[in-house]
XYZ file of C-alpha atoms in Angstrom:
629
model
C -18.086 -3.748 -25.690
C -17.245 -3.861 -29.102
C -17.910 -7.137 -31.663
C -15.388 -9.424 -32.838
C -12.778 -8.795 -29.588
C -10.585 -12.062 -29.245
C -10.525 -10.748 -25.208
C -14.306 -12.104 -25.562
C -13.225 -15.643 -26.366
C -10.680 -15.795 -23.600
C -12.107 -18.526 -20.839
C -9.058 -19.270 -19.517
C -4.809 -18.907 -19.974
C -5.103 -22.426 -21.897
C -6.856 -19.881 -24.843
C -3.597 -18.078 -25.092
C -1.657 -20.578 -26.262
C -3.769 -21.068 -29.516
C -2.967 -17.065 -30.396
C 0.010 -16.020 -33.005
C 2.307 -13.310 -31.173
C 0.494 -10.715 -33.908
C -3.176 -11.957 -32.036
C -1.100 -11.733 -28.452
C 0.160 -8.041 -29.072
C -3.923 -7.268 -30.460
C -5.466 -8.868 -27.479
C -3.121 -6.346 -25.210
C -4.787 -3.529 -27.134
C -8.131 -4.775 -26.130
C -6.832 -5.453 -22.512
C -5.742 -2.148 -22.420
C -8.911 -0.327 -23.839
C -10.831 -3.034 -21.004
C -8.973 -1.885 -18.540
C -9.276 2.014 -19.072
C -13.387 1.920 -19.895
C -13.716 -0.062 -16.464
C -11.283 2.010 -14.430
C -12.776 5.339 -15.922
C -15.970 4.543 -14.187
C -14.639 2.772 -10.670
C -11.042 4.059 -10.107
C -7.932 2.169 -10.074
C -4.582 1.234 -10.517
C -4.419 2.022 -13.934
C -0.965 2.851 -15.109
C 0.566 -0.166 -13.419
C -1.669 -2.690 -14.852
C -1.417 -0.766 -18.439
C 2.425 -1.286 -18.350
C 2.012 -5.038 -17.302
C -0.767 -6.398 -20.073
C 2.136 -7.960 -22.146
C 4.115 -9.689 -19.614
C 1.254 -11.397 -17.937
C 0.163 -12.542 -21.594
C 3.414 -13.615 -22.506
C 3.254 -15.711 -19.024
C -0.065 -17.135 -19.502
C 0.630 -18.389 -23.319
C 3.487 -20.281 -21.780
C 2.558 -21.429 -18.250
C -0.030 -23.935 -16.681
C -1.858 -22.267 -14.713
C -2.779 -22.853 -11.914
C -0.682 -25.705 -11.581
C 2.529 -22.997 -12.383
C 2.230 -20.048 -10.114
C 2.664 -16.610 -10.586
C 3.486 -14.195 -7.698
C 2.367 -10.704 -7.851
C 4.307 -8.255 -5.885
C 1.718 -5.602 -4.938
C -0.662 -7.145 -7.060
C -1.898 -3.795 -8.228
C -0.608 -4.404 -11.491
C -3.099 -8.089 -12.215
C -5.913 -6.382 -13.761
C -4.717 -7.908 -17.443
C -4.112 -11.379 -15.503
C -7.768 -10.839 -13.674
C -8.868 -10.505 -17.482
C -7.939 -13.539 -18.602
C -8.692 -16.220 -16.307
C -12.221 -16.263 -16.541
C -13.171 -12.956 -14.933
C -13.862 -10.573 -17.976
C -17.840 -10.295 -17.066
C -17.008 -9.177 -13.353
C -14.229 -6.919 -13.952
C -16.802 -3.784 -14.073
C -17.832 -4.699 -10.492
C -13.193 -3.984 -10.173
C -12.954 -2.268 -6.255
C -16.510 -2.389 -5.439
C -18.764 -3.406 -2.729
C -19.567 -7.042 -2.818
C -17.410 -6.837 -6.458
C -14.020 -8.168 -7.723
C -11.162 -7.302 -5.413
C -8.167 -4.594 -7.111
C -5.549 -7.176 -6.405
C -5.013 -10.847 -6.353
C -7.193 -12.668 -4.065
C -7.093 -16.485 -3.801
C -10.465 -16.513 -2.213
C -11.586 -14.892 -5.818
C -9.671 -17.482 -8.404
C -7.607 -20.421 -7.899
C -5.397 -18.552 -10.477
C -4.370 -16.276 -7.963
C -1.610 -17.351 -5.555
C -1.403 -15.068 -2.335
C -3.069 -12.042 -1.083
C -0.962 -9.375 -2.494
C -1.174 -5.361 -1.666
C 2.439 -4.718 0.050
C 5.530 -4.167 -1.728
C 8.529 -6.723 -1.912
C 6.864 -9.603 -0.199
C 6.583 -11.762 -3.875
C 10.306 -12.968 -4.179
C 10.188 -14.898 -0.387
C 6.429 -16.329 -1.239
C 7.804 -17.443 -4.758
C 10.703 -19.335 -3.047
C 8.636 -20.528 -0.364
C 6.354 -22.383 -3.154
C 9.341 -23.373 -5.241
C 10.926 -25.438 -2.071
C 7.875 -26.938 -1.104
C 7.666 -27.995 -4.829
C 10.982 -29.584 -4.431
C 10.143 -31.160 -0.887
C 7.123 -32.745 -3.352
C 8.707 -33.969 -6.069
C 6.253 -31.861 -8.380
C 7.788 -30.017 -11.527
C 5.750 -26.951 -11.437
C 7.042 -23.665 -12.558
C 6.940 -20.588 -9.879
C 7.404 -16.884 -11.377
C 7.360 -13.648 -9.478
C 6.683 -10.449 -10.799
C 8.421 -7.502 -9.010
C 8.813 -3.894 -9.732
C 12.073 -1.722 -9.781
C 10.605 -0.059 -6.588
C 9.539 -2.939 -4.757
C 12.963 -4.883 -5.284
C 14.382 -2.000 -3.257
C 12.684 -3.092 -0.305
C 14.612 -5.091 2.535
C 12.571 -7.939 2.331
C 13.381 -8.402 -1.237
C 16.885 -7.777 -0.732
C 16.987 -10.886 2.332
C 14.748 -12.907 -0.045
C 17.305 -12.961 -3.375
C 20.185 -13.641 -0.912
C 18.302 -16.761 -0.016
C 16.866 -17.659 -3.532
C 20.649 -17.507 -4.391
C 21.871 -19.659 -1.595
C 19.194 -22.164 -2.215
C 19.544 -22.372 -6.109
C 16.090 -23.920 -6.748
C 14.994 -23.280 -9.683
C 12.365 -20.311 -10.450
C 12.055 -16.969 -12.251
C 11.700 -13.338 -11.259
C 10.917 -11.422 -13.517
C 12.308 -7.267 -12.883
C 9.286 -5.232 -14.165
C 11.710 -1.818 -15.255
C 9.713 0.927 -15.235
C 11.317 3.835 -13.587
C 8.403 4.271 -10.964
C 6.748 3.139 -7.793
C 4.292 5.656 -6.461
C 6.298 8.051 -6.362
C 9.429 8.577 -8.456
C 12.088 6.127 -7.501
C 15.152 6.480 -5.661
C 18.415 5.512 -4.322
C 21.458 3.613 -5.366
C 19.196 0.200 -7.025
C 17.546 2.437 -9.486
C 20.860 4.333 -10.653
C 22.455 0.673 -11.161
C 19.097 -0.258 -12.981
C 19.461 3.232 -15.133
C 23.067 2.070 -15.917
C 22.352 -1.626 -17.295
C 19.624 -0.005 -19.246
C 21.785 2.273 -20.421
C 25.457 0.948 -20.834
C 26.859 0.556 -24.277
C 28.707 -2.228 -22.760
C 25.569 -4.191 -21.377
C 24.241 -3.662 -24.825
C 27.463 -4.948 -25.952
C 27.567 -7.924 -23.996
C 24.046 -8.446 -24.789
C 25.059 -9.267 -28.505
C 27.616 -11.672 -27.529
C 25.813 -13.086 -24.588
C 23.184 -13.643 -27.561
C 25.853 -15.401 -29.823
C 27.133 -17.460 -27.111
C 23.500 -18.822 -26.945
C 23.191 -19.488 -30.350
C 26.408 -21.527 -30.359
C 26.363 -23.430 -27.360
C 23.176 -25.944 -27.687
C 19.638 -25.385 -25.840
C 19.205 -21.916 -24.758
C 18.146 -22.675 -21.208
C 21.128 -24.778 -20.893
C 23.531 -22.606 -21.991
C 22.169 -19.659 -19.933
C 22.446 -21.352 -16.544
C 25.739 -22.583 -17.748
C 26.990 -18.992 -18.913
C 25.559 -18.143 -15.441
C 27.039 -20.753 -13.171
C 30.210 -21.497 -14.717
C 32.206 -18.248 -16.396
C 32.005 -16.797 -12.888
C 33.807 -13.557 -12.215
C 36.660 -12.991 -14.778
C 34.277 -13.317 -17.695
C 30.811 -11.212 -15.626
C 32.941 -8.926 -14.901
C 34.506 -8.363 -18.189
C 31.192 -8.484 -20.271
C 29.236 -6.513 -18.365
C 30.898 -4.553 -15.507
C 29.033 -3.021 -12.833
C 26.543 -4.420 -13.806
C 26.595 -8.179 -11.726
C 24.338 -7.185 -8.441
C 22.367 -10.008 -9.218
C 24.896 -12.376 -10.465
C 26.794 -11.983 -7.639
C 24.360 -13.137 -5.429
C 23.972 -16.513 -7.580
C 21.244 -15.348 -10.159
C 21.148 -15.503 -13.736
C 20.675 -11.921 -14.744
C 19.328 -11.284 -18.360
C 20.038 -8.457 -20.543
C 16.988 -5.785 -20.592
C 14.117 -7.192 -22.852
C 11.479 -4.778 -24.231
C 8.308 -5.446 -21.825
C 6.121 -4.321 -25.055
C 7.603 -6.609 -27.512
C 5.316 -10.087 -27.236
C 7.848 -11.950 -29.407
C 10.947 -10.919 -27.770
C 9.395 -11.563 -24.200
C 7.823 -14.877 -25.378
C 11.587 -16.024 -26.389
C 13.434 -15.048 -23.760
C 11.013 -16.328 -20.740
C 10.849 -19.938 -23.024
C 14.802 -19.832 -21.819
C 14.315 -18.379 -18.718
C 11.422 -21.354 -17.585
C 13.557 -24.079 -18.830
C 16.534 -22.732 -16.523
C 17.809 -25.107 -13.946
C 18.594 -22.754 -11.231
C 16.881 -18.933 -10.470
C 16.897 -16.535 -13.041
C 15.699 -12.596 -13.113
C 14.579 -11.696 -16.294
C 15.360 -7.755 -16.687
C 12.279 -6.758 -18.737
C 11.797 -2.725 -19.333
C 8.364 -1.434 -19.426
C 6.104 2.143 -19.530
C 3.740 2.690 -17.089
C 0.693 3.764 -18.519
C 1.656 1.978 -21.931
C -1.527 2.485 -24.574
C -3.195 5.405 -22.785
C -1.067 8.564 -22.958
C -2.912 10.572 -19.768
C -1.577 7.762 -17.627
C 1.903 7.573 -19.409
C 2.384 11.540 -19.151
C 1.521 11.263 -15.480
C 2.026 7.787 -13.938
C 2.037 8.605 -10.367
C -1.731 10.206 -10.637
C -2.450 7.086 -12.332
C -1.057 4.649 -9.871
C -4.216 5.328 -7.713
C -6.973 7.167 -9.281
C -10.762 7.462 -8.856
C -13.037 7.665 -11.629
C -12.180 9.613 -14.435
C -12.529 11.476 -18.170
C -11.255 8.974 -20.629
C -10.796 11.569 -23.044
C -8.441 13.958 -20.537
C -8.060 11.842 -18.227
C -8.869 14.676 -15.432
C -10.678 12.989 -12.022
C -14.693 13.713 -12.309
C -15.161 15.669 -9.351
C -18.114 15.857 -7.592
C -20.578 19.121 -7.498
C -21.079 19.379 -4.136
C -18.559 21.924 -2.012
C -15.739 19.992 -0.633
C -13.299 20.246 2.494
C -9.685 19.989 2.021
C -8.525 16.509 2.745
C -6.967 15.382 5.859
C -3.506 14.554 3.957
C -3.257 18.459 2.371
C -4.039 19.830 5.892
C -0.995 17.748 7.184
C 1.355 19.240 4.533
C 0.554 22.883 4.944
C 0.723 22.730 8.109
C 3.799 20.885 8.687
C 4.992 23.440 5.987
C 4.159 26.454 8.386
C 5.701 24.532 11.089
C 9.034 24.029 9.425
C 9.460 27.461 8.701
C 9.803 28.279 12.540
C 11.733 25.345 13.041
C 14.919 24.821 11.301
C 15.372 21.328 12.826
C 12.545 19.812 11.287
C 12.849 17.334 8.601
C 10.131 15.307 6.831
C 10.774 11.721 5.407
C 8.636 9.203 3.709
C 8.834 6.155 2.218
C 7.596 6.146 -1.376
C 5.322 8.419 -0.791
C 5.885 12.034 -0.910
C 2.625 13.088 -2.901
C 0.278 10.369 -1.055
C 1.199 11.719 2.585
C 0.676 15.434 0.941
C 4.327 16.358 1.624
C 4.576 17.599 -2.340
C 5.058 21.242 -1.206
C 7.576 20.571 1.873
C 9.727 19.208 -0.647
C 9.960 21.986 -2.624
C 10.318 24.653 0.120
C 12.709 22.600 1.698
C 14.423 20.339 -0.194
C 17.498 19.959 2.300
C 14.896 19.001 4.801
C 12.987 16.470 2.600
C 13.550 12.717 2.240
C 12.121 9.876 0.521
C 13.924 6.700 1.270
C 12.274 4.768 -1.387
C 9.988 1.460 -0.850
C 11.723 0.954 2.932
C 9.476 1.605 6.096
C 12.118 -0.111 8.323
C 15.089 1.790 6.990
C 12.933 5.250 7.270
C 11.648 4.746 11.082
C 15.554 3.796 12.055
C 16.636 6.649 9.721
C 14.428 9.065 11.893
C 16.016 7.680 14.927
C 19.347 8.533 13.640
C 18.129 12.043 12.816
C 16.310 12.955 15.981
C 19.836 11.392 18.340
C 21.848 13.571 16.176
C 19.338 16.877 17.059
C 16.998 17.064 14.474
C 12.765 16.360 14.312
C 12.250 14.219 11.996
C 8.533 13.535 10.952
C 7.636 10.471 9.371
C 4.621 10.463 7.392
C 3.725 6.927 6.254
C 0.402 5.190 5.782
C -1.281 3.204 8.723
C -0.940 -0.098 6.677
C 2.690 0.700 5.752
C 3.347 1.973 8.980
C 2.758 -1.975 10.570
C 6.000 -2.694 8.501
C 7.823 -0.630 11.046
C 6.927 -1.604 14.166
C 10.006 -3.071 15.479
C 12.073 0.077 14.932
C 9.443 1.896 16.644
C 9.934 0.295 19.401
C 13.714 0.062 19.545
C 14.611 2.903 17.291
C 13.022 5.430 18.373
C 10.313 4.222 21.516
C 13.140 2.760 23.459
C 15.940 5.826 23.775
C 12.557 8.158 23.954
C 13.717 9.908 20.626
C 12.110 13.298 19.128
C 10.308 11.324 16.585
C 6.627 12.225 15.274
C 4.808 9.797 13.061
C 2.188 11.255 10.969
C -0.061 8.063 10.232
C -2.216 8.953 7.380
C -5.125 6.602 5.448
C -6.033 5.680 9.467
C -9.178 3.592 9.702
C -11.301 2.396 6.636
C -9.426 3.111 3.470
C -12.543 2.268 0.888
C -11.828 0.210 -2.638
C -8.350 -1.213 -2.166
C -9.418 -3.532 0.488
C -8.101 -5.476 3.587
C -4.318 -4.912 2.755
C -4.803 -1.370 2.804
C -7.501 -0.563 5.575
C -5.118 1.273 8.452
C -7.713 -0.214 11.009
C -4.342 -1.485 13.788
C -2.253 1.900 14.281
C -4.467 2.005 17.164
C -3.292 -1.019 18.462
C 0.560 -1.027 17.607
C 0.760 2.755 18.894
C -0.724 2.490 22.307
C 1.244 -0.583 23.378
C 4.519 0.937 23.043
C 6.361 2.527 26.169
C 7.193 6.323 25.974
C 5.159 6.565 22.951
C 1.793 9.302 23.071
C -0.971 8.627 20.795
C -3.101 11.450 19.138
C -6.565 11.097 16.749
C -7.944 13.890 15.573
C -11.683 14.296 14.804
C -11.415 17.167 12.882
C -8.921 19.172 10.254
C -8.582 21.919 12.989
C -7.450 19.104 15.864
C -5.023 17.556 13.369
C -3.454 21.215 12.566
C -3.230 21.672 17.128
C -2.317 17.974 17.135
C 0.792 18.207 14.638
C 1.820 21.670 16.627
C 1.582 19.255 19.854
C 3.365 16.594 18.723
C 6.384 18.908 17.624
C 6.072 20.993 21.213
C 6.119 18.051 23.509
C 8.536 16.116 22.039
C 9.380 12.488 22.444
C 7.943 9.506 20.626
C 4.369 10.627 19.440
C 2.123 9.305 16.868
C -0.962 11.121 15.254
C -3.354 9.243 12.886
C -6.086 10.782 10.638
C -8.150 9.587 7.786
C -8.013 9.352 4.468
C -10.290 11.776 2.267
C -11.750 14.996 3.272
C -11.958 16.651 6.181
C -15.333 17.606 8.406
C -15.350 21.133 7.018
C -14.369 23.132 9.835
C -12.484 26.115 9.990
C -8.431 25.913 10.604
C -6.915 27.664 13.658
C -4.764 30.760 12.477
C -2.506 29.945 15.310
C -2.175 26.301 16.379
C -2.338 25.309 20.001
C -0.322 23.069 22.384
C -3.184 20.655 23.657
C -3.397 19.381 27.357
C -1.665 16.160 27.457
C -4.151 13.118 27.955
C -7.160 15.593 28.693
C -10.614 14.881 26.458
C -12.694 17.224 24.961
C -16.830 17.850 25.715
C -18.859 17.951 22.354
C -22.317 17.314 23.896
C -23.583 16.511 27.587
C -26.179 14.134 28.358
C -26.823 11.769 31.473
C -27.810 7.966 30.268
C -25.109 6.959 28.129
C -21.813 8.229 27.401
C -20.055 8.007 24.041
C -16.249 8.172 24.313
C -15.367 8.834 20.792
C -11.966 8.939 19.003
C -10.776 10.441 15.896
C -13.379 10.862 12.980
C -15.625 8.277 14.860
C -16.979 12.046 17.169
C -18.524 12.942 13.813
C -20.432 9.856 13.734
C -21.118 9.659 17.898
C -22.767 12.806 17.568
C -25.099 11.908 14.772
C -25.915 8.697 16.413
C -26.818 11.035 19.412
C -29.003 13.334 17.873
C -31.326 9.750 16.933
C -31.080 8.530 20.211
C -32.165 11.688 21.723
C -35.194 11.511 20.118
C -35.882 7.941 21.055
C -35.670 9.515 24.746
C -32.005 8.469 25.445
C -30.160 11.221 26.813
C -26.664 10.429 25.022
C -23.154 12.676 26.256
C -20.261 12.805 23.364
C -16.749 12.741 24.251
C -13.776 13.725 21.906
C -11.400 11.450 23.690
C -8.209 13.272 21.224
C -5.556 10.969 23.412
C -5.287 7.487 22.532
C -2.455 7.479 24.811
C -2.445 8.646 27.502
C -6.387 8.131 28.000
C -7.989 10.687 30.437
C -9.157 9.227 33.169
C -11.230 11.910 34.420
C -12.755 11.897 31.597
C -13.556 8.134 31.800
C -15.007 8.514 35.412
C -17.400 11.256 34.616
C -18.844 8.944 31.814
C -18.824 5.823 34.633
C -21.851 8.137 36.180
C -24.083 8.025 33.468
C -25.679 4.149 32.790
C -23.668 2.904 29.577
C -20.306 3.625 28.475
C -19.750 3.320 25.108
C -16.218 3.880 23.206
C -16.419 3.615 19.315
C -12.941 3.855 17.358
C -12.300 3.131 13.580
C -9.558 0.364 14.562
C -9.908 -3.014 15.655
C -11.410 -3.457 19.060
C -9.045 -6.173 20.024
C -6.185 -4.538 21.925
C -7.553 -1.015 20.455
C -8.455 2.400 23.042
C -11.620 0.639 23.744
C -10.158 -1.978 25.598
C -7.788 0.871 27.175
C -10.821 2.551 28.022
C -12.015 -0.940 30.109
C -8.689 -1.356 31.732
C -8.617 2.126 32.922
C -12.257 1.323 34.398
C -11.214 -2.131 36.045
C -8.133 -0.023 37.953
C -10.269 2.672 39.424
C -12.720 0.549 40.640
C -15.574 1.565 38.056
C -17.862 -1.226 37.399
C -20.788 0.497 35.075
C -21.659 -1.073 32.255
C -19.334 -0.657 28.991
C -19.960 -1.407 25.127
C -16.857 -1.280 22.920
C -17.716 -0.729 19.067
C -14.769 -0.526 16.359
C -13.765 -3.078 13.714
C -14.683 -6.507 14.450
C -12.088 -9.355 14.313
C -12.110 -10.100 10.900
C -10.741 -8.462 7.495
C -12.998 -5.991 6.241
C -13.274 -6.115 2.152
C -13.139 -3.476 -0.379
C -16.372 -0.824 -0.958
C -16.709 2.961 -0.663
C -15.768 4.186 3.438
C -19.770 4.287 3.657
C -20.560 0.944 3.033
C -18.269 -0.623 5.021
C -18.719 1.926 8.056
C -22.630 0.928 7.817
C -21.306 -2.896 7.595
C -19.300 -2.779 10.960
C -21.760 -0.427 12.190
C -19.825 2.194 12.918
C -22.224 5.154 10.504
C -24.573 6.796 12.871
C -27.332 4.587 12.276
C -25.160 1.140 13.357
C -23.617 3.225 16.021
C -27.225 4.326 17.558
C -28.645 0.887 17.163
C -26.103 -0.500 19.190
C -26.240 1.435 21.785
C -29.741 1.348 22.336
C -30.002 -2.169 22.271
C -27.768 -2.839 25.260
C -29.178 0.508 27.324
C -32.704 -1.689 26.615
C -31.370 -5.119 27.673
C -29.674 -2.484 31.053
C -33.363 -1.024 31.509
């Protein structure tokens, strides 16, 4: 920590009101240095937070938080917000077990309004807060900060329509940085690009400024302009750029998002408006740290890195390939022999391992932007047209498209493969990102087959099986390094609904799903040393379950299911249902994620907390076994 930093004397946002624009600019630089210093050790969402520093400082210097409300979309840009709301001393614990969350978290601070983490929900939440304010007769300000990519999400458009109808005072800050996680795509992005580039718009900005300056108070003039000039003047002054005003929301001309003076001047105006205003702010992801500026996608979410070079710090131990990369390579090989395969993702090309596919088969790759519902509905249309779409999404984002999975894919029995990445515990991103619900929502859907590969070889076989069998099919696999087993030269079609015996045993049967198979094997070794003979079965299939394997397991003294997902409604409860159907009365124990949201931390720490590492599984099994004997 350097000496005489402004940052060190900021205990709350109220302190920012005492600073000049120049001092706020100095503070912005100090905050960026702090963000880079800490995240180089903890990892984090670096590029987004660096790009939003001035916006956050300008807001907090003019608002009276927490009375006034700032609603962050996704929340990955909120590090500066945390630093000026009394959390500087805890910032080094960012994203660590028991430490500070990487996202806004109301239980962490009264300045955090809602649990953000998924895109496109901020406008709905902000409008709800504004309406609650109006109903209560209060006068606090409500501001939503949303990125241009998140604005393309369907939920955001639904909210914009409602905001235009409600006409309640609130401010939407559009953080326009031309990036989401992957580069933004779609018509709205082109529209925003037109707004940035249009000479007519720049001329209109000057005309608007003259109009405002000659019409009394800025806020009153701004809203008067938006409400009274109507279509003829709007289309004459700013042609092709009035999408927001068509919805009844006044839109400012683009503002430099790294110029404190401009930001504060414009914010004063829009905060005084008596209706909804969208403030268009242009920023640069990674601002102030060149490695992040040059590669914002890499620095969207990164582990520990070298500050000087921006290169990730890698472990010295030999590493297995990542599940995501194994999937991506396997899909490319499948597509080489099957011209009907189309890969789809929602703004997650790199994150889902589809870079190589997109490069080799550009016409058969589709990035729909932040639009999971559309991505799955679109896949249903492709399948109805005779193609074989593979939808690659993170588990936590796939849950946003459950309705489309059910109605647009499963009901008509269409040939769509769901590649559900980041299934199970994901680590430092915490409760909004853990993929612990997919086993429930996938297995509940009629016509759906569900596979949970236990290693990278099984993943390759599983993808081949899904493409060969057809129909709605989900494969779920975890984040990070795989098990280090050899990959098959030629993938096989796995027999439907058939498990794989991994270890023989007579006292206890461990029926494990996905990567829990490896932990179950280690637990079996521990229990064997304590005189308990343990069978381990790789169940492979979550749906259909292997009834024969379950019946054989019931021949032991205790049946234990182990899954990296919530117990309620999960695969283990499916096994209990099968046992009841077959009239089997062997004592059983379900191990999985407890009925509570999982915090952030390393995968190892969180699995230990949930009792799903080898030690936890062995302890639970031993305790239950001893109760029976």
